[in-house]
Tab-separated table of C-alpha atoms and ligand atoms in Angstrom:
chain	number	residue	atom	x	y	z
A	135	UNK	CA	27.982	-107.322	54.484
A	136	UNK	CA	31.694	-108.152	54.636
A	137	UNK	CA	33.823	-107.568	57.702
A	138	UNK	CA	35.921	-105.070	55.691
A	139	UNK	CA	32.970	-102.675	55.489
A	140	UNK	CA	33.818	-99.002	55.917
A	141	UNK	CA	32.478	-97.383	59.088
A	142	UNK	CA	32.433	-93.632	59.547
A	143	UNK	CA	32.631	-92.866	63.254
A	144	UNK	CA	31.817	-89.333	64.445
A	145	UNK	CA	32.860	-88.565	68.016
A	146	UNK	CA	34.341	-85.451	69.631
A	147	UNK	CA	35.737	-87.171	72.737
A	148	UNK	CA	39.250	-88.470	71.893
A	149	UNK	CA	39.245	-91.248	74.509
A	150	UNK	CA	35.939	-92.764	73.335
A	151	UNK	CA	37.039	-92.336	69.744
A	152	UNK	CA	40.240	-94.256	70.253
A	153	UNK	CA	38.501	-97.050	72.168
A	154	UNK	CA	35.698	-97.708	69.675
A	155	UNK	CA	37.944	-97.182	66.673
A	156	UNK	CA	40.319	-99.844	67.986
A	157	UNK	CA	37.497	-102.254	68.814
A	158	UNK	CA	35.992	-101.926	65.341
A	159	UNK	CA	39.343	-102.242	63.612
A	160	UNK	CA	40.102	-105.368	65.622
A	161	UNK	CA	36.797	-106.729	64.355
A	162	UNK	CA	38.109	-106.193	60.800
A	163	UNK	CA	36.295	-103.011	59.821
A	164	UNK	CA	37.886	-100.037	58.106
A	165	UNK	CA	37.206	-97.074	60.346
A	166	UNK	CA	37.326	-93.407	59.386
A	167	UNK	CA	36.858	-90.869	62.194
A	168	UNK	CA	35.547	-87.323	62.350
A	169	UNK	CA	35.468	-84.981	65.350
A	170	UNK	CA	32.518	-82.829	64.305
A	171	UNK	CA	29.205	-83.410	62.567
A	172	UNK	CA	30.062	-81.099	59.666
A	173	UNK	CA	33.352	-82.890	59.028
A	174	UNK	CA	31.441	-86.168	59.306
A	175	UNK	CA	28.911	-85.036	56.683
A	176	UNK	CA	31.750	-84.071	54.326
A	177	UNK	CA	33.472	-87.434	54.843
A	178	UNK	CA	30.183	-89.311	54.399
A	179	UNK	CA	29.624	-87.571	51.074
A	180	UNK	CA	33.098	-88.327	49.801
A	181	UNK	CA	33.473	-91.895	51.172
A	182	UNK	CA	29.898	-93.234	51.070
A	183	UNK	CA	30.546	-95.513	54.089
A	184	UNK	CA	28.588	-98.707	54.730
A	185	UNK	CA	27.611	-97.563	58.224
A	186	UNK	CA	27.723	-94.275	60.106
A	187	UNK	CA	28.170	-94.364	63.848
A	188	UNK	CA	27.667	-91.042	65.544
A	189	UNK	CA	27.767	-89.623	69.026
A	190	UNK	CA	24.559	-87.700	69.819
A	191	UNK	CA	26.114	-84.658	71.519
A	192	UNK	CA	28.534	-83.165	69.034
A	193	UNK	CA	29.973	-79.633	69.187
A	194	UNK	CA	28.246	-78.324	66.040
A	195	UNK	CA	25.143	-80.364	65.091
A	196	UNK	CA	23.431	-83.034	67.174
A	197	UNK	CA	23.867	-86.605	65.931
A	198	UNK	CA	20.236	-86.850	64.868
A	199	UNK	CA	20.460	-83.521	63.000
A	200	UNK	CA	23.367	-85.021	61.073
A	201	UNK	CA	21.116	-87.989	60.253
A	202	UNK	CA	18.390	-85.640	58.946
A	203	UNK	CA	20.856	-83.867	56.680
A	204	UNK	CA	22.152	-87.114	55.172
A	205	UNK	CA	18.733	-88.751	54.888
A	206	UNK	CA	17.717	-85.925	52.557
A	207	UNK	CA	20.155	-87.276	49.999
A	208	UNK	CA	19.136	-90.306	47.991
A	209	UNK	CA	22.535	-91.976	48.311
A	210	UNK	CA	22.004	-92.206	52.093
A	211	UNK	CA	18.374	-93.395	52.061
A	212	UNK	CA	19.441	-96.888	53.114
A	213	UNK	CA	22.752	-96.287	54.924
A	214	UNK	CA	22.519	-97.382	58.562
A	215	UNK	CA	23.073	-94.324	60.778
A	216	UNK	CA	23.489	-95.460	64.349
A	217	UNK	CA	23.573	-93.189	67.388
A	218	UNK	CA	25.880	-93.823	70.289
A	219	UNK	CA	24.899	-92.304	73.598
A	220	UNK	CA	25.494	-92.478	77.327
A	221	UNK	CA	21.831	-91.902	78.159
A	222	UNK	CA	19.005	-93.595	76.367
A	223	UNK	CA	15.595	-92.314	77.401
A	224	UNK	CA	12.545	-93.387	75.418
A	225	UNK	CA	11.885	-89.773	74.444
A	226	UNK	CA	15.414	-89.368	73.112
A	227	UNK	CA	15.093	-92.584	71.122
A	228	UNK	CA	11.804	-91.493	69.564
A	229	UNK	CA	13.195	-88.105	68.545
A	230	UNK	CA	16.293	-89.709	67.055
A	231	UNK	CA	14.341	-92.364	65.141
A	232	UNK	CA	11.973	-89.668	63.850
A	233	UNK	CA	15.014	-87.707	62.633
A	234	UNK	CA	16.280	-90.650	60.589
A	235	UNK	CA	18.569	-92.531	62.993
A	236	UNK	CA	18.365	-96.297	62.323
A	237	UNK	CA	19.006	-97.312	65.905
A	238	UNK	CA	20.769	-96.760	69.184
A	239	UNK	CA	23.766	-98.217	70.961
A	240	UNK	CA	24.172	-97.305	74.597
A	241	UNK	CA	27.574	-96.674	76.221
A	242	UNK	CA	29.470	-98.267	77.850
A	243	UNK	CA	29.757	-100.947	75.207
A	244	UNK	CA	31.761	-104.096	75.531
A	245	UNK	CA	33.622	-105.291	72.473
A	246	UNK	CA	31.395	-108.282	71.692
A	247	UNK	CA	28.136	-106.272	72.050
A	248	UNK	CA	29.587	-103.585	69.798
A	249	UNK	CA	30.546	-106.186	67.223
A	250	UNK	CA	27.105	-107.843	67.335
A	251	UNK	CA	25.227	-104.556	67.078
A	252	UNK	CA	27.330	-103.252	64.184
A	253	UNK	CA	26.735	-106.536	62.344
A	254	UNK	CA	22.975	-106.278	63.067
A	255	UNK	CA	22.736	-102.737	61.621
A	256	UNK	CA	25.013	-103.540	58.673
A	257	UNK	CA	22.685	-106.403	57.787
A	258	UNK	CA	19.716	-104.053	57.632
A	259	UNK	CA	18.506	-104.158	61.233
A	260	UNK	CA	16.535	-101.149	62.519
A	261	UNK	CA	15.070	-100.159	65.859
A	262	UNK	CA	11.303	-100.125	65.514
A	263	UNK	CA	8.830	-97.455	66.571
A	264	UNK	CA	5.022	-97.322	66.268
A	265	UNK	CA	3.227	-94.648	64.227
A	266	UNK	CA	1.935	-92.687	67.214
A	267	UNK	CA	5.329	-92.373	68.881
A	268	UNK	CA	6.928	-91.564	65.532
A	269	UNK	CA	4.558	-88.611	65.080
A	270	UNK	CA	5.194	-87.362	68.620
A	271	UNK	CA	8.953	-87.766	68.048
A	272	UNK	CA	8.746	-85.751	64.810
A	273	UNK	CA	6.888	-82.911	66.517
A	274	UNK	CA	9.379	-82.774	69.342
A	275	UNK	CA	12.310	-83.003	66.933
A	276	UNK	CA	11.017	-80.027	64.904
A	277	UNK	CA	10.767	-77.963	68.102
A	278	UNK	CA	14.255	-78.987	69.171
A	279	UNK	CA	15.739	-78.121	65.782
A	280	UNK	CA	14.105	-74.685	65.772
A	281	UNK	CA	15.362	-73.977	69.311
A	282	UNK	CA	18.838	-75.150	68.377
A	283	UNK	CA	18.743	-73.003	65.252
A	284	UNK	CA	17.768	-69.939	67.258
A	285	UNK	CA	20.629	-70.537	69.712
A	286	UNK	CA	23.097	-70.938	66.864
A	287	UNK	CA	21.909	-67.781	65.091
A	288	UNK	CA	22.287	-65.823	68.328
A	289	UNK	CA	25.788	-67.245	68.868
A	290	UNK	CA	26.733	-66.370	65.275
A	291	UNK	CA	25.354	-62.862	65.618
A	292	UNK	CA	27.354	-62.339	68.817
A	293	UNK	CA	30.492	-63.730	67.185
A	294	UNK	CA	29.913	-61.538	64.135
A	295	UNK	CA	29.483	-58.421	66.280
A	296	UNK	CA	32.695	-59.258	68.163
A	297	UNK	CA	34.565	-59.744	64.867
A	298	UNK	CA	33.266	-56.469	63.465
A	299	UNK	CA	34.391	-54.693	66.616
A	300	UNK	CA	37.808	-56.314	66.342
A	301	UNK	CA	38.013	-55.389	62.654
A	302	UNK	CA	37.136	-51.783	63.440
A	303	UNK	CA	39.802	-51.715	66.169
A	304	UNK	CA	42.338	-53.131	63.725
A	305	UNK	CA	41.510	-50.513	61.073
A	306	UNK	CA	41.723	-47.734	63.685
A	307	UNK	CA	45.064	-49.096	64.866
A	308	UNK	CA	46.372	-49.198	61.284
A	309	UNK	CA	45.189	-45.667	60.611
A	310	UNK	CA	46.720	-44.282	63.818
A	311	UNK	CA	50.013	-46.085	63.170
A	312	UNK	CA	50.159	-44.846	59.577
A	313	UNK	CA	49.346	-41.288	60.702
A	314	UNK	CA	51.982	-41.398	63.412
A	315	UNK	CA	54.561	-42.641	60.909
A	316	UNK	CA	53.593	-40.159	58.218
A	317	UNK	CA	54.109	-37.030	60.297
A	318	UNK	CA	57.789	-37.582	61.193
A	319	UNK	CA	58.430	-39.022	57.721
A	320	UNK	CA	57.150	-35.839	56.098
A	321	UNK	CA	59.502	-33.863	58.319
A	322	UNK	CA	62.473	-36.107	57.530
A	323	UNK	CA	61.679	-35.805	53.813
A	324	UNK	CA	61.553	-32.000	54.111
A	325	UNK	CA	64.871	-31.918	55.998
A	326	UNK	CA	66.594	-34.085	53.411
A	327	UNK	CA	65.292	-31.873	50.615
A	328	UNK	CA	66.591	-28.794	52.471
A	329	UNK	CA	69.910	-30.535	53.061
A	330	UNK	CA	70.179	-31.295	49.347
A	331	UNK	CA	69.989	-27.571	48.628
A	332	UNK	CA	72.886	-26.716	50.956
A	333	UNK	CA	75.779	-25.389	48.854
A	334	UNK	CA	78.349	-27.302	50.946
A	335	UNK	CA	76.521	-30.580	50.385
A	336	UNK	CA	75.940	-29.803	46.724
A	337	UNK	CA	79.635	-29.233	46.109
A	338	UNK	CA	80.432	-32.378	48.093
A	339	UNK	CA	77.999	-34.322	45.919
A	340	UNK	CA	79.630	-32.947	42.793
A	341	UNK	CA	83.107	-33.847	44.065
A	342	UNK	CA	82.301	-37.280	45.399
A	343	UNK	CA	80.018	-39.685	43.575
A	344	UNK	CA	79.646	-41.836	46.702
A	345	UNK	CA	78.136	-38.910	48.627
A	346	UNK	CA	75.832	-38.118	45.722
A	347	UNK	CA	74.555	-41.714	45.513
A	348	UNK	CA	74.124	-41.860	49.299
A	349	UNK	CA	71.947	-38.751	49.276
A	350	UNK	CA	69.982	-40.037	46.271
A	351	UNK	CA	69.427	-43.371	48.015
A	352	UNK	CA	68.283	-41.564	51.160
A	353	UNK	CA	65.740	-39.457	49.252
A	354	UNK	CA	64.427	-42.467	47.305
A	355	UNK	CA	64.034	-44.584	50.446
A	356	UNK	CA	62.183	-41.842	52.275
A	357	UNK	CA	59.908	-41.274	49.256
A	358	UNK	CA	59.223	-45.009	49.140
A	359	UNK	CA	58.411	-45.163	52.860
A	360	UNK	CA	56.164	-42.161	52.469
A	361	UNK	CA	54.226	-43.754	49.619
A	362	UNK	CA	53.909	-47.099	51.481
A	363	UNK	CA	52.473	-45.349	54.545
A	364	UNK	CA	50.152	-43.348	52.290
A	365	UNK	CA	48.921	-46.505	50.550
A	366	UNK	CA	48.107	-48.112	53.900
A	367	UNK	CA	46.283	-44.994	55.054
A	368	UNK	CA	44.255	-44.740	51.842
A	369	UNK	CA	43.181	-48.395	51.668
A	370	UNK	CA	42.262	-48.353	55.340
A	371	UNK	CA	40.196	-45.182	54.861
A	372	UNK	CA	38.560	-46.745	51.813
A	373	UNK	CA	37.530	-49.767	53.843
A	374	UNK	CA	36.117	-47.657	56.640
A	375	UNK	CA	34.632	-45.299	54.029
A	376	UNK	CA	36.384	-42.296	55.447
A	377	UNK	CA	37.765	-40.834	52.255
A	378	UNK	CA	35.829	-37.854	51.022
A	379	UNK	CA	35.800	-37.279	47.287
A	380	UNK	CA	36.275	-33.747	46.044
A	381	UNK	CA	34.532	-33.698	42.704
A	382	UNK	CA	35.492	-30.759	40.501
A	383	UNK	CA	35.990	-29.951	36.827
A	384	UNK	CA	39.114	-31.882	35.812
A	385	UNK	CA	41.519	-31.997	32.926
A	386	UNK	CA	42.337	-35.698	32.515
A	387	UNK	CA	45.011	-34.889	29.996
A	388	UNK	CA	46.853	-32.781	32.577
A	389	UNK	CA	46.415	-35.407	35.293
A	390	UNK	CA	47.975	-38.052	33.061
A	391	UNK	CA	50.789	-35.738	32.038
A	392	UNK	CA	51.625	-35.268	35.729
A	393	UNK	CA	51.558	-39.034	36.234
A	394	UNK	CA	53.899	-39.630	33.287
A	395	UNK	CA	56.220	-36.846	34.490
A	396	UNK	CA	56.437	-38.528	37.889
A	397	UNK	CA	57.889	-41.636	36.222
A	398	UNK	CA	60.086	-39.811	33.687
A	399	UNK	CA	63.378	-40.445	35.526
A	400	UNK	CA	62.631	-44.152	35.868
A	401	UNK	CA	61.518	-44.346	32.215
A	402	UNK	CA	64.797	-42.766	31.089
A	403	UNK	CA	66.958	-44.846	33.407
A	404	UNK	CA	65.255	-48.059	32.365
A	405	UNK	CA	65.286	-47.162	28.650
A	406	UNK	CA	61.564	-47.687	28.300
A	407	UNK	CA	59.838	-46.293	25.245
A	408	UNK	CA	56.522	-44.577	25.850
A	409	UNK	CA	53.489	-43.975	23.660
A	410	UNK	CA	51.497	-41.153	25.194
A	411	UNK	CA	49.619	-38.402	23.400
A	412	UNK	CA	48.133	-35.933	25.879
A	413	UNK	CA	45.616	-34.518	23.381
A	414	UNK	CA	43.747	-37.839	23.194
A	415	UNK	CA	42.248	-37.276	26.634
A	416	UNK	CA	39.181	-35.147	27.379
A	417	UNK	CA	39.655	-31.823	29.095
A	418	UNK	CA	36.160	-31.304	30.435
A	419	UNK	CA	35.488	-34.137	32.828
A	420	UNK	CA	34.318	-34.105	36.404
A	421	UNK	CA	36.001	-36.181	39.094
A	422	UNK	CA	38.437	-36.057	41.985
A	423	UNK	CA	41.780	-35.002	40.448
A	424	UNK	CA	44.010	-36.202	43.295
A	425	UNK	CA	42.369	-39.608	43.556
A	426	UNK	CA	42.412	-40.126	39.783
A	427	UNK	CA	46.077	-39.146	39.681
A	428	UNK	CA	46.741	-41.765	42.358
A	429	UNK	CA	44.773	-44.447	40.471
A	430	UNK	CA	46.643	-43.871	37.189
A	431	UNK	CA	49.949	-43.520	39.036
A	432	UNK	CA	49.455	-47.032	40.365
A	433	UNK	CA	48.656	-48.410	36.888
A	434	UNK	CA	51.555	-46.669	35.147
A	435	UNK	CA	53.825	-47.494	38.115
A	436	UNK	CA	52.987	-51.177	37.697
A	437	UNK	CA	53.601	-50.985	33.937
A	438	UNK	CA	57.062	-49.562	34.707
A	439	UNK	CA	57.722	-52.067	37.481
A	440	UNK	CA	56.742	-55.175	35.575
A	441	UNK	CA	58.330	-54.310	32.215
A	442	UNK	CA	62.007	-55.169	31.717
A	443	UNK	CA	64.487	-52.464	30.653
A	444	UNK	CA	64.077	-51.454	27.024
A	445	UNK	CA	60.364	-52.374	26.924
A	446	UNK	CA	57.382	-50.338	25.873
A	447	UNK	CA	54.543	-48.643	27.733
A	448	UNK	CA	51.497	-47.097	26.081
A	449	UNK	CA	48.840	-44.916	27.692
A	450	UNK	CA	45.960	-44.440	25.274
A	451	UNK	CA	42.612	-42.761	25.567
A	452	UNK	CA	39.429	-42.536	23.540
A	453	UNK	CA	35.832	-41.431	23.953
A	454	UNK	CA	33.062	-43.980	23.549
A	455	UNK	CA	29.721	-42.144	23.710
A	456	UNK	CA	29.842	-40.427	27.104
A	457	UNK	CA	32.476	-42.771	28.526
A	458	UNK	CA	36.208	-42.266	28.535
A	459	UNK	CA	38.293	-45.363	27.930
A	460	UNK	CA	41.904	-45.312	29.052
A	461	UNK	CA	44.231	-48.206	28.364
A	462	UNK	CA	47.578	-48.691	30.093
A	463	UNK	CA	49.459	-51.297	28.080
A	464	UNK	CA	52.924	-52.659	28.708
A	465	UNK	CA	55.293	-55.179	27.160
A	466	UNK	CA	56.062	-56.656	30.576
A	467	UNK	CA	56.000	-60.076	32.184
A	468	UNK	CA	52.202	-60.459	31.936
A	469	UNK	CA	49.731	-61.954	34.421
A	470	UNK	CA	48.417	-65.529	34.620
A	471	UNK	CA	44.671	-66.028	34.091
A	472	UNK	CA	44.191	-67.455	37.596
A	473	UNK	CA	45.894	-64.417	39.169
A	474	UNK	CA	43.870	-61.906	37.158
A	475	UNK	CA	40.808	-62.418	39.347
A	476	UNK	CA	42.762	-61.789	42.564
A	477	UNK	CA	45.155	-58.946	41.765
A	478	UNK	CA	42.473	-56.367	42.559
A	479	UNK	CA	42.119	-57.842	46.074
A	480	UNK	CA	44.127	-56.082	48.755
A	481	UNK	CA	47.513	-57.547	49.694
A	482	UNK	CA	47.495	-59.923	46.703
A	483	UNK	CA	50.930	-60.066	45.159
A	484	UNK	CA	52.071	-62.631	42.625
A	485	UNK	CA	55.798	-62.588	43.312
A	486	UNK	CA	57.492	-63.772	46.451
A	487	UNK	CA	57.280	-60.693	48.705
A	488	UNK	CA	60.749	-61.413	50.099
A	489	UNK	CA	62.260	-60.961	46.660
A	490	UNK	CA	60.798	-57.493	46.206
A	491	UNK	CA	63.308	-54.731	45.882
A	492	UNK	CA	62.712	-51.574	47.867
A	493	UNK	CA	62.413	-49.443	44.740
A	494	UNK	CA	58.981	-48.657	43.373
A	495	UNK	CA	60.213	-48.402	39.796
A	496	UNK	CA	62.934	-51.069	39.500
A	497	UNK	CA	62.038	-54.083	37.329
A	498	UNK	CA	60.121	-56.528	39.528
A	499	UNK	CA	60.171	-53.895	42.278
A	500	UNK	CA	57.048	-55.299	43.850
A	501	UNK	CA	55.026	-53.777	46.640
A	502	UNK	CA	52.381	-54.594	49.179
A	503	UNK	CA	49.599	-55.527	46.777
A	504	UNK	CA	47.646	-52.348	47.468
A	505	UNK	CA	48.147	-50.426	44.205
A	506	UNK	CA	45.427	-52.161	42.180
A	507	UNK	CA	42.762	-52.336	44.925
A	508	UNK	CA	43.286	-48.608	45.474
A	509	UNK	CA	42.985	-47.939	41.716
A	510	UNK	CA	39.861	-50.100	41.477
A	511	UNK	CA	38.284	-48.425	44.523
A	512	UNK	CA	38.891	-44.975	43.059
A	513	UNK	CA	37.661	-45.874	39.552
A	514	UNK	CA	34.511	-47.534	40.893
A	515	UNK	CA	33.815	-44.620	43.209
A	516	UNK	CA	33.737	-42.483	40.040
A	517	UNK	CA	31.118	-44.837	38.598
A	518	UNK	CA	33.653	-46.500	36.302
A	519	UNK	CA	35.203	-49.942	36.012
A	520	UNK	CA	38.612	-51.473	35.519
A	521	UNK	CA	39.783	-54.784	34.122
A	522	UNK	CA	42.934	-56.498	32.953
A	523	UNK	CA	43.864	-58.509	29.879
A	524	UNK	CA	46.970	-60.629	29.537
A	525	UNK	CA	47.623	-63.963	27.898
A	526	UNK	CA	49.749	-65.134	30.830
A	527	UNK	CA	52.868	-64.533	32.845
A	528	UNK	CA	56.241	-65.238	31.308
A	529	UNK	CA	59.228	-63.122	32.368
A	530	UNK	CA	61.191	-64.446	29.357
A	531	UNK	CA	58.834	-63.902	26.425
A	532	UNK	CA	57.066	-60.936	28.115
A	533	UNK	CA	53.528	-61.167	26.680
A	534	UNK	CA	52.546	-57.877	28.389
A	535	UNK	CA	49.378	-56.710	30.119
A	536	UNK	CA	46.701	-54.156	29.344
A	537	UNK	CA	44.658	-52.458	32.052
A	538	UNK	CA	41.490	-50.796	30.760
A	539	UNK	CA	39.658	-48.131	32.727
A	540	UNK	CA	36.203	-46.831	31.812
A	541	UNK	CA	35.188	-43.555	33.412
A	542	UNK	CA	31.981	-41.595	32.881
A	543	UNK	CA	32.582	-38.077	31.610
A	544	UNK	CA	30.596	-36.738	34.541
A	545	UNK	CA	30.842	-38.480	37.862
A	546	UNK	CA	27.444	-38.488	39.488
A	547	UNK	CA	28.850	-38.381	43.020
A	548	UNK	CA	28.320	-35.219	45.012
A	549	UNK	CA	31.159	-33.174	46.473
A	550	UNK	CA	30.865	-35.064	49.728
A	551	UNK	CA	30.489	-38.529	48.145
A	552	UNK	CA	32.233	-41.253	50.089
A	553	UNK	CA	34.623	-43.714	48.640
A	554	UNK	CA	34.105	-47.455	48.996
A	555	UNK	CA	36.023	-50.263	47.384
A	556	UNK	CA	33.048	-51.636	45.494
A	557	UNK	CA	31.437	-48.381	44.370
A	558	UNK	CA	28.248	-49.740	45.868
A	559	UNK	CA	26.704	-46.644	47.319
B	654	ADP	P1	52.069	-54.419	44.018
B	654	ADP	O1	52.322	-53.342	44.990
B	654	ADP	O2	52.524	-55.776	44.478
B	654	ADP	O3	52.533	-54.081	42.644
B	654	ADP	P2	49.387	-54.189	42.992
B	654	ADP	O4	48.094	-54.252	43.718
B	654	ADP	O5	49.693	-52.935	42.265
B	654	ADP	O6	50.482	-54.532	44.054
B	654	ADP	O7	49.450	-55.405	41.977
B	654	ADP	C1	49.146	-56.701	42.443
B	654	ADP	C2	49.917	-57.744	41.660
B	654	ADP	O8	49.462	-57.729	40.310
B	654	ADP	C3	51.397	-57.451	41.590
B	654	ADP	O9	52.087	-58.062	42.678
B	654	ADP	C4	51.794	-58.060	40.256
B	654	ADP	O10	52.113	-59.418	40.427
B	654	ADP	C5	50.545	-57.987	39.410
B	654	ADP	N1	50.608	-56.872	38.439
B	654	ADP	C6	50.018	-55.666	38.552
B	654	ADP	N2	50.251	-54.917	37.453
B	654	ADP	C7	51.004	-55.677	36.626
B	654	ADP	C8	51.561	-55.478	35.311
B	654	ADP	N3	51.394	-54.352	34.639
B	654	ADP	N4	52.272	-56.513	34.777
B	654	ADP	C9	52.439	-57.677	35.444
B	654	ADP	N5	51.940	-57.932	36.685
B	654	ADP	C10	51.223	-56.944	37.261
């Protein structure tokens, strides 16, 4: 074995690591270090070192457990795996050799002993053990591994419980904050609407365009804040399964007409052409009208937001057996294949969030990445599914996107059905 052999050295104590690393490098070896057993295993698999030197007491796995893992793989059948330890009892040695360690080096090591021992193991040397002690070592090792495993499972369960508690606290905090914000916002919105109706203000708005645009901007901003707070509240309730569905007889055609009406001003302002024929949609479905309106509002809102002025939006429906298929198609910027799998995840946005405008309907308006997860949660809670098709994202050629929603004619949920994001009840 040449002196430029690669040695993987796994040690969590920085001082020891530095010392041995330097000694080995001075001896002409290439040394790669890891601080934990798991990182060491990953490095071993990618580097295939000539020798692995490992501390026995590591923070995650014990050194001999690391040896067991690697020895299971053919490529490490013959790699020397040497344990480095401060204590070296016979029992410890037997357990380690039974686990697949090739041999032991005991700390403190002086440079020439280290060099000699590394050379010995690189040249195929092994510490020997007789059959009887090997068997006893194996039995003890199995017991130790099981005990270690039990400890780790308990630690993980405790950590998981603590995380769940923290997550619950976070959701509660978000819900309380959103509630607290929504109440005064609703009042402010009401006051502004009342103010708009004041004859003095109306005549002022007619006389002065600046006043009129200020009031319009105020109303739009408050509406936007209101819808942002609502989105946060809804997604948080979805995650904690606190939204109750009110399933009734619904008229999907009317729901979609309301959605389209909500965007009419933006559609006119942005010169978008729309294909929408209300009669295509069934009038005898069952579902939650408010939630479905919200889901389609998010889809049509996105179509408006991501289609440049003068583009086209189509909302089409058809019946396929007892399923309703609704497509929301736009001639907008499109979505890359790699983003398509993530856009239904909460808080996933493709654009740089800092570039988002504050308007919900301006081109490239952006948002918090909650619209699609909310739509998906609602559709799935109705027993339906949603997916997207687009050949890619290109703001210049605008290949467009199509969102397809399948909904059963009759949602099987009961009046008190709860809403999850996966529809997995
Ligand atoms: P946002 O509030 O950011 O619009 P959404 O959850 O509604 O959040 O959408 C997530 C991301 O998916 C958006 O940031 C956008 O990049 C992309 N997206 C959604 N709908 C469209 C669409 N019709 N055309 C192009 N991109 C879209």
